Short mmCIF file of C-alpha atoms in Angstrom, two decimals:
data_model
loop_
_atom_site.label_atom_id
_atom_site.label_comp_id
_atom_site.label_asym_id
_atom_site.label_seq_id
_atom_site.Cartn_x
_atom_site.Cartn_y
_atom_site.Cartn_z
CA MET A 167 -68.40 25.04 -125.65
CA THR A 168 -66.51 28.01 -124.97
CA ASP A 169 -66.71 30.42 -122.06
CA THR A 170 -67.58 33.50 -123.68
CA ALA A 171 -71.11 33.27 -121.99
CA PRO A 172 -73.19 31.08 -119.70
CA SER A 173 -74.68 28.06 -121.35
CA PRO A 174 -77.81 28.62 -123.02
CA THR A 175 -79.21 25.41 -122.85
CA GLY A 176 -81.72 25.99 -119.97
CA THR A 177 -82.15 26.11 -116.27
CA SER A 178 -82.42 22.58 -115.70
CA ASN A 179 -78.69 22.20 -117.08
CA SER A 180 -77.67 25.02 -114.67
CA ALA A 181 -79.35 23.44 -111.76
CA ARG A 182 -77.77 19.89 -112.58
CA ALA A 183 -74.46 21.72 -112.76
CA LEU A 184 -74.62 23.41 -109.74
CA ALA A 185 -75.74 20.26 -107.79
CA ILE A 186 -72.73 18.42 -109.05
CA ALA A 187 -70.28 21.02 -108.65
CA ALA A 188 -71.62 21.67 -105.02
CA LEU A 189 -71.38 17.89 -104.35
CA GLY A 190 -68.00 17.39 -105.27
CA THR A 191 -66.79 20.26 -102.97
CA LEU A 192 -68.92 19.01 -100.24
CA LEU A 193 -67.26 15.43 -100.74
CA THR A 194 -63.89 16.71 -100.93
CA LEU A 195 -64.21 18.86 -97.68
CA MET A 196 -65.70 15.68 -95.93
CA ALA A 197 -62.39 13.84 -96.91
CA PHE A 198 -60.49 16.60 -95.82
CA THR A 199 -62.04 16.88 -92.27
CA ALA A 200 -62.95 13.32 -91.62
CA PRO A 201 -59.53 12.33 -89.53
CA LEU A 202 -60.26 15.19 -87.09
CA ALA A 203 -62.75 13.26 -85.17
CA THR A 204 -61.01 9.86 -85.52
CA ILE A 205 -57.37 10.69 -84.98
CA ASN A 206 -57.05 8.54 -81.72
CA SER A 207 -58.33 5.28 -83.29
CA THR A 208 -56.80 5.94 -86.65
CA ALA A 209 -53.29 6.61 -85.12
CA ALA A 210 -53.72 3.76 -82.49
CA ASP A 211 -54.45 1.29 -85.47
CA LEU A 212 -51.78 2.58 -87.72
CA MET A 213 -49.21 2.73 -84.76
CA SER A 214 -48.43 6.15 -85.58
CA ASP A 215 -45.83 8.20 -83.47
CA ALA A 216 -46.29 12.06 -82.68
CA ALA A 217 -44.75 13.12 -86.03
CA GLY A 218 -47.11 10.29 -87.79
CA ARG A 219 -50.13 11.78 -86.16
CA THR A 220 -49.22 15.35 -87.32
CA TRP A 221 -49.01 13.93 -90.81
CA ILE A 222 -52.25 12.27 -90.93
CA LEU A 223 -54.09 15.47 -90.26
CA SER A 224 -51.77 17.65 -92.46
CA SER A 225 -51.10 15.43 -95.58
CA MET A 226 -54.22 15.97 -97.55
CA SER A 227 -53.63 19.78 -97.44
CA ILE A 228 -50.13 19.38 -99.17
CA GLY A 229 -51.86 17.59 -102.10
CA LEU A 230 -54.50 20.21 -102.06
CA ALA A 231 -52.53 23.49 -102.17
CA ALA A 232 -49.89 22.10 -104.37
CA ALA A 233 -52.42 21.14 -107.06
CA LEU A 234 -55.33 23.57 -106.96
CA LEU A 235 -53.90 26.34 -109.28
CA THR A 236 -52.38 23.76 -111.66
CA THR A 237 -55.89 22.04 -112.04
CA GLY A 238 -57.67 25.31 -112.37
CA THR A 239 -55.61 25.87 -115.60
CA VAL A 240 -56.28 22.45 -116.73
CA ALA A 241 -59.98 22.83 -116.37
CA ASP A 242 -59.97 26.17 -118.35
CA ASP A 243 -57.86 24.89 -121.00
CA PHE A 244 -58.68 21.27 -121.48
CA GLY A 245 -62.21 20.95 -120.00
CA ARG A 246 -63.99 21.47 -116.69
CA ARG A 247 -66.10 18.42 -116.79
CA ARG A 248 -63.30 16.06 -117.68
CA THR A 249 -61.10 17.45 -114.88
CA PHE A 250 -63.59 17.46 -112.49
CA ALA A 251 -64.88 13.75 -113.29
CA LEU A 252 -60.97 12.67 -113.33
CA GLY A 253 -60.45 14.44 -109.92
CA ALA A 254 -63.25 12.59 -108.33
CA VAL A 255 -62.03 9.28 -109.26
CA VAL A 256 -58.56 10.22 -108.09
CA LEU A 257 -60.12 11.42 -104.82
CA ALA A 258 -61.91 7.94 -104.53
CA VAL A 259 -58.96 5.96 -105.24
CA GLY A 260 -57.28 7.77 -102.50
CA ALA A 261 -60.18 7.04 -99.94
CA ILE A 262 -59.95 3.32 -100.87
CA VAL A 263 -56.15 3.21 -100.23
CA CYS A 264 -56.69 5.03 -97.01
CA ALA A 265 -59.34 2.29 -95.71
CA LEU A 266 -56.63 -0.52 -96.72
CA ALA A 267 -53.49 1.47 -95.50
CA PRO A 268 -51.80 -1.05 -93.17
CA ASN A 269 -49.34 1.73 -91.86
CA THR A 270 -48.72 5.47 -91.40
CA LEU A 271 -46.66 5.93 -94.66
CA ILE A 272 -49.24 4.34 -96.88
CA PHE A 273 -52.03 6.47 -95.17
CA VAL A 274 -50.45 9.69 -95.35
CA LEU A 275 -49.43 9.19 -99.18
CA ALA A 276 -52.99 8.10 -99.89
CA ARG A 277 -54.26 11.39 -98.08
CA ILE A 278 -51.78 13.40 -100.68
CA LEU A 279 -53.32 11.48 -103.51
CA GLN A 280 -56.81 12.61 -102.00
CA GLY A 281 -55.74 16.17 -102.02
CA LEU A 282 -54.39 15.77 -105.62
CA GLY A 283 -58.07 14.55 -106.68
CA GLY A 284 -59.83 16.95 -104.34
CA ALA A 285 -57.99 19.82 -106.01
CA ALA A 286 -59.30 19.24 -109.44
CA VAL A 287 -62.90 18.86 -108.10
CA VAL A 288 -62.78 21.97 -106.27
CA ALA A 289 -61.06 24.01 -108.75
CA SER A 290 -63.29 22.72 -111.64
CA SER A 291 -66.49 23.16 -109.60
CA LEU A 292 -66.33 27.11 -109.54
CA GLY A 293 -65.61 27.23 -113.18
CA ILE A 294 -68.48 24.83 -113.94
CA ILE A 295 -70.52 27.32 -111.92
CA ALA A 296 -69.38 30.44 -113.82
CA HIS A 297 -69.88 28.99 -117.18
CA THR A 298 -73.66 27.93 -116.34
CA HIS A 299 -74.68 30.97 -114.16
CA ALA A 300 -74.62 34.49 -115.66
CA ALA A 301 -72.94 37.13 -113.57
CA GLY A 302 -75.20 38.96 -111.18
CA PRO A 303 -77.82 37.70 -108.78
CA VAL A 304 -78.08 34.10 -110.50
CA ARG A 305 -74.51 33.62 -109.97
CA ALA A 306 -74.62 35.14 -106.55
CA LYS A 307 -77.07 32.58 -105.61
CA ALA A 308 -75.19 29.62 -107.12
CA SER A 309 -72.04 30.91 -105.08
CA GLY A 310 -74.12 30.93 -101.93
CA VAL A 311 -75.09 27.36 -102.51
CA TRP A 312 -71.49 26.50 -103.13
CA GLY A 313 -70.35 28.45 -100.11
CA ALA A 314 -73.04 26.08 -98.22
CA SER A 315 -71.35 23.01 -99.73
CA VAL A 316 -67.71 24.10 -98.00
CA GLY A 317 -69.37 24.25 -94.46
CA ALA A 318 -71.60 21.28 -94.94
CA GLY A 319 -68.41 19.22 -96.12
CA ILE A 320 -66.56 20.60 -92.89
CA ALA A 321 -69.70 19.55 -90.59
CA LEU A 322 -70.30 16.20 -92.13
CA GLY A 323 -66.64 14.95 -92.28
CA PRO A 324 -65.98 14.35 -88.88
CA LEU A 325 -69.60 13.48 -87.92
CA LEU A 326 -69.56 10.76 -90.34
CA ALA A 327 -66.17 9.56 -89.18
CA ALA A 328 -67.21 9.74 -85.64
CA VAL A 329 -70.59 7.73 -85.92
CA LEU A 330 -68.92 4.85 -88.39
CA ASP A 331 -65.99 5.01 -86.03
CA ARG A 332 -68.32 4.06 -83.05
CA SER A 333 -70.54 1.59 -84.97
CA ALA A 334 -67.63 -0.22 -87.26
CA SER A 335 -64.41 1.21 -87.93
CA TRP A 336 -62.61 4.38 -88.78
CA ARG A 337 -61.90 2.78 -92.22
CA THR A 338 -65.37 2.40 -92.98
CA ALA A 339 -65.80 6.38 -93.45
CA TYR A 340 -63.30 6.21 -96.37
CA VAL A 341 -65.22 3.43 -98.03
CA VAL A 342 -68.28 5.32 -98.04
CA LEU A 343 -66.62 8.43 -99.32
CA ALA A 344 -64.82 6.28 -102.06
CA ILE A 345 -68.50 4.92 -103.43
CA ALA A 346 -70.06 8.36 -103.20
CA THR A 347 -67.07 10.25 -105.13
CA LEU A 348 -67.07 7.27 -107.96
CA ALA A 349 -70.89 7.67 -108.15
CA LEU A 350 -70.30 11.44 -108.45
CA ALA A 351 -67.74 11.04 -111.29
CA VAL A 352 -70.23 9.06 -113.23
CA ALA A 353 -73.06 11.63 -112.62
CA ALA A 354 -70.85 14.62 -113.76
CA HIS A 355 -69.91 12.70 -116.93
CA VAL A 356 -73.25 12.13 -117.78
CA LEU A 357 -75.24 15.51 -116.42
CA VAL A 358 -72.61 18.35 -116.92
CA GLU A 359 -71.80 19.41 -120.46
CA GLU A 360 -68.23 20.28 -121.20
CA SER A 361 -66.87 23.52 -121.29
CA ARG A 362 -63.68 25.49 -121.51
CA SER A 363 -62.14 28.96 -122.01
CA ASP A 364 -62.23 30.45 -125.56
CA ALA A 365 -58.96 31.90 -125.14
CA PRO A 366 -56.65 28.99 -123.69
CA ARG A 367 -53.59 30.07 -122.12
CA GLY A 368 -51.83 26.69 -122.35
CA LEU A 369 -50.22 24.66 -119.56
CA ASP A 370 -47.05 25.96 -118.37
CA PRO A 371 -45.48 22.44 -117.22
CA VAL A 372 -42.30 23.82 -115.55
CA GLY A 373 -44.51 26.55 -113.89
CA ALA A 374 -46.79 23.89 -112.59
CA LEU A 375 -43.71 21.86 -111.25
CA LEU A 376 -42.03 24.58 -109.60
CA LEU A 377 -45.13 25.61 -107.75
CA ALA A 378 -46.51 22.24 -106.80
CA THR A 379 -43.03 21.06 -105.34
CA GLY A 380 -42.60 24.67 -103.90
CA ILE A 381 -46.07 24.84 -101.91
CA ALA A 382 -45.34 21.04 -100.98
CA ALA A 383 -41.90 21.88 -99.68
CA LEU A 384 -43.34 24.65 -97.60
CA LEU A 385 -46.32 22.84 -96.37
CA ALA A 386 -43.93 19.71 -95.26
CA ALA A 387 -41.58 22.13 -93.70
CA LEU A 388 -44.40 23.48 -91.66
CA VAL A 389 -45.51 19.82 -90.63
CA GLU A 390 -41.93 18.80 -89.74
CA GLY A 391 -41.12 22.19 -87.80
CA ARG A 392 -44.02 21.15 -85.30
CA GLN A 393 -41.49 18.55 -84.13
CA GLY A 394 -38.51 20.86 -83.62
CA TRP A 395 -37.72 24.19 -85.65
CA THR A 396 -33.72 23.55 -85.41
CA ALA A 397 -33.67 20.18 -86.86
CA MET A 398 -32.20 19.72 -90.19
CA ALA A 399 -35.38 18.62 -92.19
CA PRO A 400 -37.41 21.69 -91.68
CA ILE A 401 -34.62 24.11 -92.29
CA ILE A 402 -33.65 22.33 -95.68
CA LEU A 403 -37.54 21.97 -96.65
CA PHE A 404 -37.84 25.85 -95.77
CA VAL A 405 -34.76 26.57 -98.07
CA LEU A 406 -36.01 24.37 -100.91
CA ALA A 407 -39.43 26.03 -100.82
CA ALA A 408 -37.94 29.44 -101.03
CA LEU A 409 -35.79 28.56 -104.17
CA LEU A 410 -38.56 26.91 -105.89
CA LEU A 411 -41.13 29.58 -105.44
CA GLY A 412 -38.83 32.29 -106.17
CA ALA A 413 -37.94 30.36 -109.41
CA PHE A 414 -41.91 30.19 -110.22
CA MET A 415 -42.17 33.76 -109.76
CA VAL A 416 -39.49 34.62 -112.01
CA LEU A 417 -40.64 32.29 -114.62
CA GLU A 418 -44.20 33.72 -114.54
CA LEU A 419 -43.09 37.41 -114.93
CA ARG A 420 -41.42 36.51 -117.94
CA SER A 421 -43.54 33.91 -119.61
CA ALA A 422 -46.05 35.16 -122.28
CA ALA A 423 -48.73 32.52 -121.16
CA ALA A 424 -48.09 32.57 -117.47
CA MET A 425 -50.06 29.97 -115.37
CA LEU A 426 -50.73 32.68 -112.73
CA ASP A 427 -50.83 36.35 -113.99
CA LEU A 428 -49.02 37.87 -111.09
CA THR A 429 -50.03 41.28 -112.29
CA LEU A 430 -53.36 40.20 -110.99
CA PHE A 431 -52.25 40.96 -107.38
CA ARG A 432 -52.42 44.71 -108.27
CA HIS A 433 -56.16 44.47 -109.10
CA PRO A 434 -57.73 45.15 -105.71
CA PRO A 435 -60.76 42.34 -106.11
CA PHE A 436 -58.42 39.66 -106.77
CA LEU A 437 -55.90 40.90 -103.89
CA ALA A 438 -58.97 41.33 -101.56
CA ALA A 439 -60.42 37.72 -102.34
CA THR A 440 -56.96 36.14 -102.21
CA VAL A 441 -56.15 37.97 -98.79
CA ALA A 442 -59.61 36.98 -97.42
CA ALA A 443 -59.02 33.31 -98.43
CA LEU A 444 -55.70 33.30 -96.79
CA ALA A 445 -57.18 34.70 -93.70
CA THR A 446 -60.06 32.30 -93.52
CA GLY A 447 -57.57 29.50 -93.63
CA GLY A 448 -55.10 30.95 -90.99
CA GLY A 449 -57.81 32.04 -88.69
CA ILE A 450 -61.16 29.95 -88.17
CA ILE A 451 -60.33 26.87 -90.24
CA ALA A 452 -56.85 26.62 -88.22
CA LEU A 453 -58.60 26.96 -84.64
CA MET A 454 -61.29 24.60 -85.63
CA SER A 455 -58.84 21.91 -86.88
CA TYR A 456 -57.22 21.97 -83.50
CA MET A 457 -60.41 22.03 -81.49
CA PRO A 458 -61.55 18.33 -81.53
CA GLY A 459 -58.45 17.02 -80.21
CA PHE A 460 -58.42 19.71 -77.41
CA LEU A 461 -62.10 18.91 -76.66
CA GLY A 462 -61.37 15.23 -76.29
CA THR A 463 -58.05 15.79 -74.39
CA VAL A 464 -58.75 18.32 -71.95
CA LEU A 465 -62.30 18.86 -71.58
CA GLY A 466 -63.38 15.10 -71.57
CA ILE A 467 -65.57 15.48 -74.57
CA ASP A 468 -65.82 12.23 -76.70
CA ALA A 469 -65.15 12.23 -80.56
CA LEU A 470 -69.08 12.31 -81.49
CA GLY A 471 -69.58 15.00 -79.03
CA ALA A 472 -66.57 16.99 -80.42
CA ALA A 473 -67.92 16.36 -84.12
CA LEU A 474 -71.39 17.69 -82.91
CA LEU A 475 -69.84 20.84 -81.66
CA LEU A 476 -67.99 21.48 -84.79
CA PHE A 477 -71.36 20.77 -86.71
CA GLY A 478 -72.78 23.71 -84.65
CA TRP A 479 -70.32 25.86 -86.26
CA SER A 480 -70.20 24.49 -89.46
CA ALA A 481 -74.02 23.98 -90.04
CA THR A 482 -74.69 27.48 -88.99
CA SER A 483 -72.20 28.61 -91.90
CA VAL A 484 -74.15 26.29 -94.21
CA VAL A 485 -77.65 28.16 -93.59
CA THR A 486 -76.06 31.55 -93.68
CA ALA A 487 -74.39 30.98 -96.90
CA LEU A 488 -77.72 29.79 -98.62
CA LEU A 489 -79.35 33.20 -97.10
CA ALA A 490 -76.58 35.29 -98.31
CA ARG A 491 -78.11 35.57 -101.59
CA ARG A 492 -80.85 38.08 -99.76
CA LEU A 493 -78.09 40.46 -98.73
CA PRO A 494 -78.56 44.03 -100.62
CA ALA A 495 -77.09 44.05 -104.16
CA SER A 496 -75.52 47.47 -103.02
CA LEU A 497 -72.99 45.50 -100.50
CA SER A 498 -69.99 45.01 -102.37
CA GLY A 499 -68.17 41.70 -102.38
CA ARG A 500 -65.18 43.41 -100.76
CA THR A 501 -67.57 44.81 -97.92
CA GLN A 502 -68.99 41.21 -97.43
CA LEU A 503 -65.54 39.56 -97.10
CA ALA A 504 -64.52 42.36 -94.40
CA VAL A 505 -67.62 42.13 -92.35
CA GLY A 506 -67.38 38.25 -92.65
CA LEU A 507 -63.66 38.41 -91.24
CA VAL A 508 -64.59 40.63 -88.53
CA GLY A 509 -67.56 38.48 -87.53
CA VAL A 510 -65.52 35.33 -87.56
CA ALA A 511 -63.12 37.31 -85.21
CA ILE A 512 -65.67 38.12 -82.66
CA GLY A 513 -67.06 34.65 -82.47
CA MET A 514 -63.37 33.37 -81.66
CA LEU A 515 -63.06 35.79 -79.12
CA MET A 516 -66.08 34.46 -77.62
CA LEU A 517 -64.32 31.05 -77.27
CA THR A 518 -61.47 32.49 -74.94
CA GLY A 519 -61.50 32.63 -71.27
CA LEU A 520 -62.12 29.13 -70.81
CA SER A 521 -61.33 27.34 -67.54
CA GLU A 522 -60.36 23.63 -66.79
CA ASN A 523 -63.77 22.76 -66.03
CA ALA A 524 -65.60 24.39 -68.82
CA SER A 525 -68.51 22.46 -70.59
CA TRP A 526 -69.60 22.30 -74.09
CA PRO A 527 -72.54 25.16 -73.61
CA ARG A 528 -69.82 27.56 -72.51
CA LEU A 529 -68.34 27.04 -76.50
CA LEU A 530 -71.99 27.17 -78.17
CA PRO A 531 -72.49 30.94 -78.70
CA GLY A 532 -69.01 31.59 -79.88
CA LEU A 533 -69.30 28.84 -82.43
CA LEU A 534 -72.67 29.84 -83.73
CA VAL A 535 -71.49 33.52 -84.29
CA ALA A 536 -68.56 32.33 -86.01
CA GLY A 537 -70.94 29.98 -88.10
CA VAL A 538 -72.90 32.76 -89.20
CA ALA A 539 -69.97 35.05 -90.32
CA SER A 540 -68.21 31.95 -91.96
CA GLY A 541 -71.37 31.60 -94.02
CA VAL A 542 -71.36 35.06 -95.18
CA LEU A 543 -67.52 34.67 -95.76
CA ASN A 544 -67.95 31.39 -97.89
CA ALA A 545 -70.61 32.74 -100.04
CA ALA A 546 -68.45 35.91 -100.95
CA LEU A 547 -65.20 33.85 -101.49
CA GLY A 548 -66.84 31.61 -104.14
CA ARG A 549 -68.35 34.71 -105.91
CA GLU A 550 -65.38 36.98 -105.82
CA ALA A 551 -62.65 34.05 -106.94
CA VAL A 552 -64.47 34.00 -110.27
CA ALA A 553 -65.40 37.55 -110.58
CA SER A 554 -61.88 38.99 -109.83
CA VAL A 555 -60.13 37.14 -112.71
CA PRO A 556 -60.78 37.86 -116.44
CA ALA A 557 -63.73 35.99 -118.21
CA GLY A 558 -63.00 32.54 -119.05
CA ARG A 559 -60.31 32.10 -115.98
CA GLY A 560 -62.73 30.97 -113.38
CA GLY A 561 -60.67 27.78 -112.91
CA MET A 562 -57.64 29.84 -112.30
CA GLY A 563 -59.34 32.37 -109.95
CA SER A 564 -60.74 29.21 -107.94
CA GLY A 565 -57.43 27.49 -108.04
CA ALA A 566 -55.63 30.67 -106.56
CA ASN A 567 -58.33 31.34 -103.95
CA ASN A 568 -58.39 27.95 -102.50
CA THR A 569 -54.74 27.47 -102.91
CA ALA A 570 -54.43 30.66 -100.46
CA ARG A 571 -57.00 29.05 -98.14
CA TYR A 572 -55.22 25.91 -97.59
CA VAL A 573 -51.78 27.31 -97.45
CA GLY A 574 -53.37 29.70 -94.85
CA SER A 575 -54.83 26.59 -92.97
CA ALA A 576 -51.38 24.83 -93.03
CA ILE A 577 -49.71 28.27 -91.65
CA GLY A 578 -52.45 28.66 -89.03
CA VAL A 579 -52.56 25.10 -87.64
CA THR A 580 -48.74 25.20 -87.38
CA VAL A 581 -48.96 28.64 -85.30
CA VAL A 582 -51.88 27.24 -83.24
CA ALA A 583 -49.90 24.10 -82.46
CA VAL A 584 -46.90 26.35 -81.28
CA VAL A 585 -49.06 28.74 -79.11
CA ALA A 586 -51.56 26.28 -77.81
CA VAL A 587 -49.57 23.23 -76.64
CA PRO A 588 -47.02 24.64 -73.98
CA ALA A 589 -43.34 23.63 -74.28
CA GLY A 590 -42.46 20.50 -72.27
CA SER A 591 -46.08 19.69 -71.76
CA GLY A 592 -46.95 16.01 -71.25
CA ALA A 593 -49.92 16.25 -73.53
CA GLY A 594 -47.96 13.86 -75.88
CA GLY A 595 -49.88 15.35 -79.04
CA MET A 596 -53.09 15.91 -77.22
CA THR A 597 -54.07 12.25 -76.80
CA GLN A 598 -52.28 10.90 -73.71
CA ALA A 599 -53.54 11.17 -70.14
CA ILE A 600 -52.33 14.43 -68.64
CA SER A 601 -51.76 16.01 -65.55
CA GLN A 602 -53.60 18.86 -63.94
CA ASN A 603 -50.85 21.17 -64.55
CA ASP A 604 -50.66 20.20 -68.17
CA ALA A 605 -54.60 20.52 -68.35
CA GLY A 606 -54.06 24.30 -67.17
CA GLY A 607 -51.32 24.99 -69.61
CA LEU A 608 -53.49 23.55 -72.52
CA VAL A 609 -56.46 25.67 -71.35
CA GLN A 610 -54.50 28.88 -71.34
CA GLY A 611 -52.94 27.59 -74.64
CA TRP A 612 -56.34 27.39 -76.34
CA ASN A 613 -57.21 30.92 -75.05
CA THR A 614 -54.17 32.37 -76.52
CA ALA A 615 -54.56 30.60 -79.76
CA ALA A 616 -58.21 31.82 -79.87
CA LEU A 617 -56.78 35.40 -79.63
CA VAL A 618 -54.09 34.83 -82.21
CA THR A 619 -56.51 33.55 -84.92
CA ALA A 620 -59.01 36.25 -84.33
CA ALA A 621 -56.20 38.72 -84.63
CA ILE A 622 -55.53 37.13 -88.27
CA SER A 623 -59.08 37.48 -89.24
CA VAL A 624 -59.04 41.11 -88.19
CA LEU A 625 -55.79 41.76 -90.08
CA GLY A 626 -57.25 40.18 -93.04
CA ALA A 627 -60.49 42.21 -92.84
CA VAL A 628 -58.21 45.48 -92.71
CA VAL A 629 -56.34 44.55 -95.71
CA VAL A 630 -59.49 43.78 -97.43
CA SER A 631 -61.20 47.03 -96.66
CA PHE A 632 -58.06 48.93 -97.89
CA SER A 633 -58.25 46.88 -101.28
CA ARG A 634 -60.08 49.49 -103.20
CA THR A 635 -60.93 49.54 -106.80
CA ARG A 636 -58.76 52.21 -108.28
CA ARG A 637 -60.69 54.69 -110.25
#
C-alpha cells in the first residue's frame, strides 16, 4: 500500500498497528535503560574498568543515533512492517548476545547491535502510526499512546533489571527482553499490513555511511572524552566526526534524492520538533540516566529503590501522555513542546538543593512534576515528528527526531558527568566506597548538574517558542 492516505481497512487494523508500534518502542526503551539499575553487578561480572562501565551505559545510544535516520528512510521506501520486524529480530539477537557476553567488549558490541535494531523499530513505528491514523484528533490520540510507550519503556527497563538481578542474575533481563522482542517480530509480520511511501526517494548509501560513521565517531568521542579530554583518542574521534558530518552535509545539499532534506531546517515546525527532541535528550534524559548511580553511591539507595524512584518520574509521564489527547485542539504543537520543556525545567529545579543526608521523599515532588511535563512533551514529539515533514516521509521525520533525542542524550550525559563528578574525586566511577568529602562534592555536583540540565530545557523552550510558522 502507498502512503497517500491512512489505511481504509478499519479501526481494528489501526488498533493492532498502534499496539505493535507502541510495544516495539516500549521494548526498545526497556533495553536502552535496563543497565541503569544493574551497572554495579554487570560491571563486576564482566570485570569492567571505569572506561568499560561508561561504555556499558553509552554503547546502545551509538547504534540508535547512528541508524535512526537511515532506517527511517528504509522504512518509508522499502516497507515499514518489514523494517520493523527485521529491527525487532536484530534487537533480540543483540539481547541474547548480551545475556551470554563473557567480557565487556562483547557486551558493548552487542549493545551497539541492539541500538541498530532498536533504531529500525522506533523509526518505523511512527511511520506505521501515521499510515494507519488520519491527521487530526485520531493521530493525536495515537501519538499520545506512542509517547506513553516511551515513558513506560524508560520506567520498566530498570525495574525489570533490578528485580531479576535480585532474584536471579542481571543476565536474565536480557533473556526476557529477547523472548518478548522475537514474539513481537512475529506479531508484527502477522498483524500489521505493509505500507511504504508512494514517492520513494531512494536510499543514498554514501550519505547513509557518512551519517552513521560521523554520528558514531561523535558519540564515541564523547564517551572516550569522559576519561580525559586531552587524550589522543577523543581528539582524533572529534576531528573524524567533523569531517564525516561535514561531508554528509555537502553531499545532501548537492543530492537530488537526499536522505535528509536539509532545507527542512528552514521549516519552523520541523526545527521546533528537532530542537525540542535535542533538549529532551540533553536535559531530563541525561539527568535521569545519571540519577540511579548517584542515589546508590551517595544516598545509599539500592538498585531496586533507585529504579522505583525513576519509575515515579516515567510512570507519571505515561499517564500524562495518555491524557494529552484531551488538551484543547487550539493548543499548537509548538506551544505544547515549549510548555513541556519549561515544566521539565521546573521539575529539575525542584531536584536541586540536596544535602548529604537527603532521603527519597525529598526527590519525589520534583520527579512527579518533571514526569507530568515529560508526558506532555513525549506526546507532542511523536505527533510533530511526523506532521513536520512532507506526506509519506513519516519514517524520515521519526528518524530525524529520535536521532536528535539520542545525540542530545549523549551530549547531556557527558555534560552531567563533567559537572557532577568533581575532579580528583575518589568516587571511582560512582561505585566505590567514598569519603565524606567525596560525598559532599558529589552532592554539590548533582545540584549543579540539575541546574545545568534545567537550563538546557529552558533554552530549548526559548528556541521552540521563536520557531513561528512564516506567513
